[in-house]
């Protein structure tokens, strides 16, 4: 699968089989994230990877009762340092991860609806890190329809803003 195929294939998956992801596949995904560009190559991120089933279950209530979190194979908590571009850097890194996951037939879903204070105490995150965004990864149990995307005509101006 090439990059364009992975981009086309990726979509948010909110239904997982609960199967565990082999450690070597998780490593492939984390290496994809690690290889992402970042401003000044600061790599101002950290990833907490959760695969423990009991912890995944606990995370449901910390993610505003998004039940599918419990059935994911891994839940990744994205942390950022206090740097100008760190949130963008982290988003690029996790997007790399999501495309690598698509290539491995794994589904992902960004998780922005979570309780940061509860996460901080549950995972002992030190104050110098912001808990910025999370992502589920897992084997899809169903593939929904592709959501509608805006047309290029709506999104793109050529040469100047009309
Ligand atoms: C920053 C961010 C936060 C998101 N948070 C959630 C979330 O908490 N729960 C969820 O089910 N989807 C979440 N999503 C997924 C979006 O709903 C999804 O990307 C969007 O509907 C487009 O669908 P697609 O990813 O299949 O293209 C989030 C996406 C982004 C980029």
JSON list of C-alpha atoms and ligand atoms in Angstrom, two decimals:
[
{"chain": "A", "resi": 1, "resn": "UNK", "atom": "CA", "xyz": [0.00, 0.00, 0.00]},
{"chain": "A", "resi": 2, "resn": "UNK", "atom": "CA", "xyz": [1.39, 3.39, -0.89]},
{"chain": "A", "resi": 3, "resn": "UNK", "atom": "CA", "xyz": [0.86, 6.62, 1.02]},
{"chain": "A", "resi": 4, "resn": "UNK", "atom": "CA", "xyz": [-2.07, 7.77, -1.10]},
{"chain": "A", "resi": 5, "resn": "UNK", "atom": "CA", "xyz": [-3.83, 4.46, -0.58]},
{"chain": "A", "resi": 6, "resn": "UNK", "atom": "CA", "xyz": [-3.28, 4.70, 3.18]},
{"chain": "A", "resi": 7, "resn": "UNK", "atom": "CA", "xyz": [-4.67, 8.25, 3.17]},
{"chain": "A", "resi": 8, "resn": "UNK", "atom": "CA", "xyz": [-7.75, 7.08, 1.25]},
{"chain": "A", "resi": 9, "resn": "UNK", "atom": "CA", "xyz": [-8.20, 4.07, 3.49]},
{"chain": "A", "resi": 10, "resn": "UNK", "atom": "CA", "xyz": [-7.93, 5.91, 6.81]},
{"chain": "A", "resi": 11, "resn": "UNK", "atom": "CA", "xyz": [-11.12, 6.93, 8.47]},
{"chain": "A", "resi": 12, "resn": "UNK", "atom": "CA", "xyz": [-12.18, 7.16, 12.08]},
{"chain": "A", "resi": 13, "resn": "UNK", "atom": "CA", "xyz": [-12.94, 3.70, 13.44]},
{"chain": "A", "resi": 14, "resn": "UNK", "atom": "CA", "xyz": [-15.23, 3.54, 16.46]},
{"chain": "A", "resi": 15, "resn": "UNK", "atom": "CA", "xyz": [-15.83, -0.19, 16.62]},
{"chain": "A", "resi": 16, "resn": "UNK", "atom": "CA", "xyz": [-13.05, -2.65, 17.47]},
{"chain": "A", "resi": 17, "resn": "UNK", "atom": "CA", "xyz": [-12.74, -6.41, 17.96]},
{"chain": "A", "resi": 18, "resn": "UNK", "atom": "CA", "xyz": [-10.86, -6.09, 21.27]},
{"chain": "A", "resi": 19, "resn": "UNK", "atom": "CA", "xyz": [-7.95, -8.13, 19.85]},
{"chain": "A", "resi": 20, "resn": "UNK", "atom": "CA", "xyz": [-4.49, -7.24, 21.15]},
{"chain": "A", "resi": 21, "resn": "UNK", "atom": "CA", "xyz": [-2.00, -5.67, 18.74]},
{"chain": "A", "resi": 22, "resn": "UNK", "atom": "CA", "xyz": [1.36, -7.47, 18.44]},
{"chain": "A", "resi": 23, "resn": "UNK", "atom": "CA", "xyz": [4.15, -5.52, 20.10]},
{"chain": "A", "resi": 24, "resn": "UNK", "atom": "CA", "xyz": [6.17, -5.40, 16.87]},
{"chain": "A", "resi": 25, "resn": "UNK", "atom": "CA", "xyz": [3.26, -3.70, 15.09]},
{"chain": "A", "resi": 26, "resn": "UNK", "atom": "CA", "xyz": [2.93, -1.16, 17.88]},
{"chain": "A", "resi": 27, "resn": "UNK", "atom": "CA", "xyz": [6.63, -0.48, 17.47]},
{"chain": "A", "resi": 28, "resn": "UNK", "atom": "CA", "xyz": [6.16, 0.11, 13.72]},
{"chain": "A", "resi": 29, "resn": "UNK", "atom": "CA", "xyz": [3.43, 2.64, 14.53]},
{"chain": "A", "resi": 30, "resn": "UNK", "atom": "CA", "xyz": [5.47, 4.42, 17.19]},
{"chain": "A", "resi": 31, "resn": "UNK", "atom": "CA", "xyz": [8.46, 4.60, 14.86]},
{"chain": "A", "resi": 32, "resn": "UNK", "atom": "CA", "xyz": [6.22, 6.20, 12.23]},
{"chain": "A", "resi": 33, "resn": "UNK", "atom": "CA", "xyz": [5.21, 8.82, 14.80]},
{"chain": "A", "resi": 34, "resn": "UNK", "atom": "CA", "xyz": [8.82, 9.34, 15.84]},
{"chain": "A", "resi": 35, "resn": "UNK", "atom": "CA", "xyz": [9.89, 10.01, 12.26]},
{"chain": "A", "resi": 36, "resn": "UNK", "atom": "CA", "xyz": [7.50, 12.95, 11.86]},
{"chain": "A", "resi": 37, "resn": "UNK", "atom": "CA", "xyz": [8.82, 16.46, 11.30]},
{"chain": "A", "resi": 38, "resn": "UNK", "atom": "CA", "xyz": [8.78, 18.94, 14.17]},
{"chain": "A", "resi": 39, "resn": "UNK", "atom": "CA", "xyz": [9.74, 22.61, 14.46]},
{"chain": "A", "resi": 40, "resn": "UNK", "atom": "CA", "xyz": [13.51, 22.83, 14.99]},
{"chain": "A", "resi": 41, "resn": "UNK", "atom": "CA", "xyz": [13.40, 19.03, 15.27]},
{"chain": "A", "resi": 42, "resn": "UNK", "atom": "CA", "xyz": [12.56, 19.52, 18.96]},
{"chain": "A", "resi": 43, "resn": "UNK", "atom": "CA", "xyz": [10.33, 16.42, 19.00]},
{"chain": "A", "resi": 44, "resn": "UNK", "atom": "CA", "xyz": [8.45, 18.00, 21.91]},
{"chain": "A", "resi": 45, "resn": "UNK", "atom": "CA", "xyz": [6.19, 15.03, 22.52]},
{"chain": "A", "resi": 46, "resn": "UNK", "atom": "CA", "xyz": [5.78, 11.91, 24.58]},
{"chain": "A", "resi": 47, "resn": "UNK", "atom": "CA", "xyz": [3.38, 9.04, 24.08]},
{"chain": "A", "resi": 48, "resn": "UNK", "atom": "CA", "xyz": [1.83, 6.97, 26.84]},
{"chain": "A", "resi": 49, "resn": "UNK", "atom": "CA", "xyz": [0.73, 3.68, 25.29]},
{"chain": "A", "resi": 50, "resn": "UNK", "atom": "CA", "xyz": [-1.97, 1.75, 27.11]},
{"chain": "A", "resi": 51, "resn": "UNK", "atom": "CA", "xyz": [-2.71, -1.85, 26.19]},
{"chain": "A", "resi": 52, "resn": "UNK", "atom": "CA", "xyz": [-3.84, -3.17, 29.57]},
{"chain": "A", "resi": 53, "resn": "UNK", "atom": "CA", "xyz": [-7.51, -4.21, 29.26]},
{"chain": "A", "resi": 54, "resn": "UNK", "atom": "CA", "xyz": [-8.50, -3.02, 32.74]},
{"chain": "A", "resi": 55, "resn": "UNK", "atom": "CA", "xyz": [-6.93, 0.39, 32.09]},
{"chain": "A", "resi": 56, "resn": "UNK", "atom": "CA", "xyz": [-8.67, 0.59, 28.68]},
{"chain": "A", "resi": 57, "resn": "UNK", "atom": "CA", "xyz": [-11.95, -0.10, 30.48]},
{"chain": "A", "resi": 58, "resn": "UNK", "atom": "CA", "xyz": [-11.20, 2.61, 33.06]},
{"chain": "A", "resi": 59, "resn": "UNK", "atom": "CA", "xyz": [-10.52, 5.05, 30.24]},
{"chain": "A", "resi": 60, "resn": "UNK", "atom": "CA", "xyz": [-14.11, 4.87, 28.97]},
{"chain": "A", "resi": 61, "resn": "UNK", "atom": "CA", "xyz": [-15.43, 7.10, 31.75]},
{"chain": "A", "resi": 62, "resn": "UNK", "atom": "CA", "xyz": [-12.40, 9.40, 31.46]},
{"chain": "A", "resi": 63, "resn": "UNK", "atom": "CA", "xyz": [-13.30, 9.80, 27.76]},
{"chain": "A", "resi": 64, "resn": "UNK", "atom": "CA", "xyz": [-16.88, 10.90, 28.37]},
{"chain": "A", "resi": 65, "resn": "UNK", "atom": "CA", "xyz": [-18.24, 7.35, 28.04]},
{"chain": "A", "resi": 66, "resn": "UNK", "atom": "CA", "xyz": [-16.91, 6.60, 24.58]},
{"chain": "A", "resi": 67, "resn": "UNK", "atom": "CA", "xyz": [-17.40, 2.85, 24.95]},
{"chain": "A", "resi": 68, "resn": "UNK", "atom": "CA", "xyz": [-15.32, 1.80, 21.94]},
{"chain": "A", "resi": 69, "resn": "UNK", "atom": "CA", "xyz": [-12.18, 2.88, 23.81]},
{"chain": "A", "resi": 70, "resn": "UNK", "atom": "CA", "xyz": [-12.45, -0.33, 25.89]},
{"chain": "A", "resi": 71, "resn": "UNK", "atom": "CA", "xyz": [-12.33, -2.51, 22.75]},
{"chain": "A", "resi": 72, "resn": "UNK", "atom": "CA", "xyz": [-9.32, -0.83, 21.18]},
{"chain": "A", "resi": 73, "resn": "UNK", "atom": "CA", "xyz": [-6.02, -2.69, 21.18]},
{"chain": "A", "resi": 74, "resn": "UNK", "atom": "CA", "xyz": [-4.07, 0.37, 22.28]},
{"chain": "A", "resi": 75, "resn": "UNK", "atom": "CA", "xyz": [-4.84, 3.84, 23.50]},
{"chain": "A", "resi": 76, "resn": "UNK", "atom": "CA", "xyz": [-2.20, 6.46, 22.97]},
{"chain": "A", "resi": 77, "resn": "UNK", "atom": "CA", "xyz": [-2.06, 9.57, 25.13]},
{"chain": "A", "resi": 78, "resn": "UNK", "atom": "CA", "xyz": [-0.20, 12.38, 23.37]},
{"chain": "A", "resi": 79, "resn": "UNK", "atom": "CA", "xyz": [1.72, 14.76, 25.62]},
{"chain": "A", "resi": 80, "resn": "UNK", "atom": "CA", "xyz": [3.41, 17.98, 24.56]},
{"chain": "A", "resi": 81, "resn": "UNK", "atom": "CA", "xyz": [6.11, 20.17, 26.03]},
{"chain": "A", "resi": 82, "resn": "UNK", "atom": "CA", "xyz": [5.52, 23.90, 26.33]},
{"chain": "A", "resi": 83, "resn": "UNK", "atom": "CA", "xyz": [6.93, 24.91, 22.93]},
{"chain": "A", "resi": 84, "resn": "UNK", "atom": "CA", "xyz": [5.46, 27.23, 20.29]},
{"chain": "A", "resi": 85, "resn": "UNK", "atom": "CA", "xyz": [4.58, 24.54, 17.73]},
{"chain": "A", "resi": 86, "resn": "UNK", "atom": "CA", "xyz": [4.37, 21.49, 19.95]},
{"chain": "A", "resi": 87, "resn": "UNK", "atom": "CA", "xyz": [0.67, 20.82, 19.46]},
{"chain": "A", "resi": 88, "resn": "UNK", "atom": "CA", "xyz": [1.05, 20.95, 15.70]},
{"chain": "A", "resi": 89, "resn": "UNK", "atom": "CA", "xyz": [4.13, 18.75, 15.93]},
{"chain": "A", "resi": 90, "resn": "UNK", "atom": "CA", "xyz": [2.22, 16.16, 17.95]},
{"chain": "A", "resi": 91, "resn": "UNK", "atom": "CA", "xyz": [-0.68, 16.23, 15.49]},
{"chain": "A", "resi": 92, "resn": "UNK", "atom": "CA", "xyz": [1.69, 15.51, 12.62]},
{"chain": "A", "resi": 93, "resn": "UNK", "atom": "CA", "xyz": [3.30, 12.66, 14.55]},
{"chain": "A", "resi": 94, "resn": "UNK", "atom": "CA", "xyz": [-0.03, 11.05, 15.37]},
{"chain": "A", "resi": 95, "resn": "UNK", "atom": "CA", "xyz": [-1.21, 11.52, 11.81]},
{"chain": "A", "resi": 96, "resn": "UNK", "atom": "CA", "xyz": [1.88, 9.61, 10.66]},
{"chain": "A", "resi": 97, "resn": "UNK", "atom": "CA", "xyz": [0.89, 6.92, 13.15]},
{"chain": "A", "resi": 98, "resn": "UNK", "atom": "CA", "xyz": [-2.68, 6.77, 11.85]},
{"chain": "A", "resi": 99, "resn": "UNK", "atom": "CA", "xyz": [-1.51, 6.32, 8.26]},
{"chain": "A", "resi": 100, "resn": "UNK", "atom": "CA", "xyz": [0.95, 3.61, 9.26]},
{"chain": "A", "resi": 101, "resn": "UNK", "atom": "CA", "xyz": [-1.92, 1.94, 11.11]},
{"chain": "A", "resi": 102, "resn": "UNK", "atom": "CA", "xyz": [-4.07, 2.05, 7.96]},
{"chain": "A", "resi": 103, "resn": "UNK", "atom": "CA", "xyz": [-1.30, 0.20, 6.13]},
{"chain": "A", "resi": 104, "resn": "UNK", "atom": "CA", "xyz": [-1.34, -2.51, 8.81]},
{"chain": "A", "resi": 105, "resn": "UNK", "atom": "CA", "xyz": [-5.16, -2.85, 8.52]},
{"chain": "A", "resi": 106, "resn": "UNK", "atom": "CA", "xyz": [-5.57, -1.23, 11.91]},
{"chain": "A", "resi": 107, "resn": "UNK", "atom": "CA", "xyz": [-8.17, 1.43, 12.57]},
{"chain": "A", "resi": 108, "resn": "UNK", "atom": "CA", "xyz": [-7.62, 4.60, 14.57]},
{"chain": "A", "resi": 109, "resn": "UNK", "atom": "CA", "xyz": [-9.70, 7.37, 16.05]},
{"chain": "A", "resi": 110, "resn": "UNK", "atom": "CA", "xyz": [-8.52, 10.67, 17.43]},
{"chain": "A", "resi": 111, "resn": "UNK", "atom": "CA", "xyz": [-9.86, 11.26, 20.94]},
{"chain": "A", "resi": 112, "resn": "UNK", "atom": "CA", "xyz": [-10.22, 14.89, 21.92]},
{"chain": "A", "resi": 113, "resn": "UNK", "atom": "CA", "xyz": [-13.11, 14.33, 24.32]},
{"chain": "A", "resi": 114, "resn": "UNK", "atom": "CA", "xyz": [-11.34, 13.32, 27.52]},
{"chain": "A", "resi": 115, "resn": "UNK", "atom": "CA", "xyz": [-10.87, 14.65, 31.04]},
{"chain": "A", "resi": 116, "resn": "UNK", "atom": "CA", "xyz": [-7.33, 16.02, 31.20]},
{"chain": "A", "resi": 117, "resn": "UNK", "atom": "CA", "xyz": [-7.24, 16.44, 34.99]},
{"chain": "A", "resi": 118, "resn": "UNK", "atom": "CA", "xyz": [-8.35, 12.86, 35.53]},
{"chain": "A", "resi": 119, "resn": "UNK", "atom": "CA", "xyz": [-5.79, 11.65, 32.98]},
{"chain": "A", "resi": 120, "resn": "UNK", "atom": "CA", "xyz": [-3.06, 13.60, 34.74]},
{"chain": "A", "resi": 121, "resn": "UNK", "atom": "CA", "xyz": [-3.67, 11.93, 38.05]},
{"chain": "A", "resi": 122, "resn": "UNK", "atom": "CA", "xyz": [-4.40, 8.46, 36.61]},
{"chain": "A", "resi": 123, "resn": "UNK", "atom": "CA", "xyz": [-1.17, 8.37, 34.57]},
{"chain": "A", "resi": 124, "resn": "UNK", "atom": "CA", "xyz": [1.02, 10.53, 36.86]},
{"chain": "A", "resi": 125, "resn": "UNK", "atom": "CA", "xyz": [1.72, 13.05, 34.10]},
{"chain": "A", "resi": 126, "resn": "UNK", "atom": "CA", "xyz": [4.14, 15.72, 35.37]},
{"chain": "A", "resi": 127, "resn": "UNK", "atom": "CA", "xyz": [3.07, 19.39, 35.16]},
{"chain": "A", "resi": 128, "resn": "UNK", "atom": "CA", "xyz": [5.59, 20.26, 32.43]},
{"chain": "A", "resi": 129, "resn": "UNK", "atom": "CA", "xyz": [3.56, 18.20, 29.94]},
{"chain": "A", "resi": 130, "resn": "UNK", "atom": "CA", "xyz": [0.19, 19.13, 28.50]},
{"chain": "A", "resi": 131, "resn": "UNK", "atom": "CA", "xyz": [-2.14, 16.21, 27.79]},
{"chain": "A", "resi": 132, "resn": "UNK", "atom": "CA", "xyz": [-2.99, 17.35, 24.30]},
{"chain": "A", "resi": 133, "resn": "UNK", "atom": "CA", "xyz": [-4.76, 14.65, 22.31]},
{"chain": "A", "resi": 134, "resn": "UNK", "atom": "CA", "xyz": [-5.27, 10.90, 22.32]},
{"chain": "A", "resi": 135, "resn": "UNK", "atom": "CA", "xyz": [-5.83, 8.16, 19.75]},
{"chain": "A", "resi": 136, "resn": "UNK", "atom": "CA", "xyz": [-7.32, 4.69, 19.79]},
{"chain": "A", "resi": 137, "resn": "UNK", "atom": "CA", "xyz": [-5.78, 1.96, 17.66]},
{"chain": "A", "resi": 138, "resn": "UNK", "atom": "CA", "xyz": [-7.35, -1.41, 17.05]},
{"chain": "A", "resi": 139, "resn": "UNK", "atom": "CA", "xyz": [-8.69, -4.04, 14.68]},
{"chain": "A", "resi": 140, "resn": "UNK", "atom": "CA", "xyz": [-11.91, -2.71, 13.15]},
{"chain": "A", "resi": 141, "resn": "UNK", "atom": "CA", "xyz": [-15.02, -4.79, 13.74]},
{"chain": "A", "resi": 142, "resn": "UNK", "atom": "CA", "xyz": [-16.92, -2.75, 11.19]},
{"chain": "A", "resi": 143, "resn": "UNK", "atom": "CA", "xyz": [-16.08, -0.10, 8.64]},
{"chain": "A", "resi": 144, "resn": "UNK", "atom": "CA", "xyz": [-18.55, 2.73, 8.43]},
{"chain": "A", "resi": 145, "resn": "UNK", "atom": "CA", "xyz": [-19.24, 4.92, 5.44]},
{"chain": "A", "resi": 146, "resn": "UNK", "atom": "CA", "xyz": [-16.65, 7.52, 4.54]},
{"chain": "A", "resi": 147, "resn": "UNK", "atom": "CA", "xyz": [-17.79, 10.85, 5.93]},
{"chain": "A", "resi": 148, "resn": "UNK", "atom": "CA", "xyz": [-18.50, 13.62, 3.44]},
{"chain": "A", "resi": 149, "resn": "UNK", "atom": "CA", "xyz": [-15.60, 15.96, 2.90]},
{"chain": "A", "resi": 150, "resn": "UNK", "atom": "CA", "xyz": [-15.87, 19.51, 1.59]},
{"chain": "A", "resi": 151, "resn": "UNK", "atom": "CA", "xyz": [-15.18, 19.93, -2.11]},
{"chain": "A", "resi": 152, "resn": "UNK", "atom": "CA", "xyz": [-11.91, 21.39, -3.32]},
{"chain": "A", "resi": 153, "resn": "UNK", "atom": "CA", "xyz": [-13.93, 24.31, -4.71]},
{"chain": "A", "resi": 154, "resn": "UNK", "atom": "CA", "xyz": [-15.02, 25.16, -1.16]},
{"chain": "A", "resi": 155, "resn": "UNK", "atom": "CA", "xyz": [-11.57, 24.81, 0.29]},
{"chain": "A", "resi": 156, "resn": "UNK", "atom": "CA", "xyz": [-9.04, 26.01, -2.21]},
{"chain": "A", "resi": 157, "resn": "UNK", "atom": "CA", "xyz": [-8.24, 29.41, -3.65]},
{"chain": "A", "resi": 158, "resn": "UNK", "atom": "CA", "xyz": [-5.63, 29.63, -6.33]},
{"chain": "A", "resi": 159, "resn": "UNK", "atom": "CA", "xyz": [-3.07, 32.44, -6.31]},
{"chain": "A", "resi": 160, "resn": "UNK", "atom": "CA", "xyz": [-5.00, 34.74, -3.90]},
{"chain": "A", "resi": 161, "resn": "UNK", "atom": "CA", "xyz": [-8.04, 34.78, -1.59]},
{"chain": "A", "resi": 162, "resn": "UNK", "atom": "CA", "xyz": [-11.07, 35.61, -3.71]},
{"chain": "B", "resi": 1, "resn": "LIG", "atom": "C1", "xyz": [-8.60, 16.81, 17.23]},
{"chain": "B", "resi": 1, "resn": "LIG", "atom": "C2", "xyz": [-9.65, 15.75, 17.00]},
{"chain": "B", "resi": 1, "resn": "LIG", "atom": "C3", "xyz": [-10.40, 15.29, 18.06]},
{"chain": "B", "resi": 1, "resn": "LIG", "atom": "C4", "xyz": [-11.34, 14.26, 17.86]},
{"chain": "B", "resi": 1, "resn": "LIG", "atom": "N1", "xyz": [-12.01, 13.74, 18.94]},
{"chain": "B", "resi": 1, "resn": "LIG", "atom": "C5", "xyz": [-12.85, 12.71, 18.76]},
{"chain": "B", "resi": 1, "resn": "LIG", "atom": "C6", "xyz": [-13.47, 12.06, 19.87]},
{"chain": "B", "resi": 1, "resn": "LIG", "atom": "O1", "xyz": [-13.26, 12.39, 21.04]},
{"chain": "B", "resi": 1, "resn": "LIG", "atom": "N2", "xyz": [-14.31, 11.02, 19.61]},
{"chain": "B", "resi": 1, "resn": "LIG", "atom": "C7", "xyz": [-14.56, 10.57, 18.35]},
{"chain": "B", "resi": 1, "resn": "LIG", "atom": "O2", "xyz": [-15.33, 9.62, 18.20]},
{"chain": "B", "resi": 1, "resn": "LIG", "atom": "N3", "xyz": [-13.99, 11.16, 17.27]},
{"chain": "B", "resi": 1, "resn": "LIG", "atom": "C8", "xyz": [-13.13, 12.19, 17.44]},
{"chain": "B", "resi": 1, "resn": "LIG", "atom": "N4", "xyz": [-12.49, 12.76, 16.37]},
{"chain": "B", "resi": 1, "resn": "LIG", "atom": "C9", "xyz": [-12.70, 12.18, 15.02]},
{"chain": "B", "resi": 1, "resn": "LIG", "atom": "C10", "xyz": [-13.53, 13.10, 14.10]},
{"chain": "B", "resi": 1, "resn": "LIG", "atom": "O3", "xyz": [-14.84, 13.08, 14.52]},
{"chain": "B", "resi": 1, "resn": "LIG", "atom": "C11", "xyz": [-13.35, 12.59, 12.66]},
{"chain": "B", "resi": 1, "resn": "LIG", "atom": "O4", "xyz": [-12.00, 12.73, 12.27]},
{"chain": "B", "resi": 1, "resn": "LIG", "atom": "C12", "xyz": [-14.24, 13.33, 11.69]},
{"chain": "B", "resi": 1, "resn": "LIG", "atom": "O5", "xyz": [-15.58, 13.06, 11.93]},
{"chain": "B", "resi": 1, "resn": "LIG", "atom": "C13", "xyz": [-13.92, 12.97, 10.23]},
{"chain": "B", "resi": 1, "resn": "LIG", "atom": "O6", "xyz": [-14.03, 11.59, 10.02]},
{"chain": "B", "resi": 1, "resn": "LIG", "atom": "P1", "xyz": [-12.80, 10.73, 9.45]},
{"chain": "B", "resi": 1, "resn": "LIG", "atom": "O7", "xyz": [-11.71, 10.76, 10.49]},
{"chain": "B", "resi": 1, "resn": "LIG", "atom": "O8", "xyz": [-13.36, 9.35, 9.26]},
{"chain": "B", "resi": 1, "resn": "LIG", "atom": "O9", "xyz": [-12.33, 11.36, 8.18]},
{"chain": "B", "resi": 1, "resn": "LIG", "atom": "C14", "xyz": [-11.56, 13.76, 16.56]},
{"chain": "B", "resi": 1, "resn": "LIG", "atom": "C15", "xyz": [-10.79, 14.23, 15.48]},
{"chain": "B", "resi": 1, "resn": "LIG", "atom": "C16", "xyz": [-9.83, 15.19, 15.70]},
{"chain": "B", "resi": 1, "resn": "LIG", "atom": "C17", "xyz": [-8.97, 15.61, 14.55]}
]
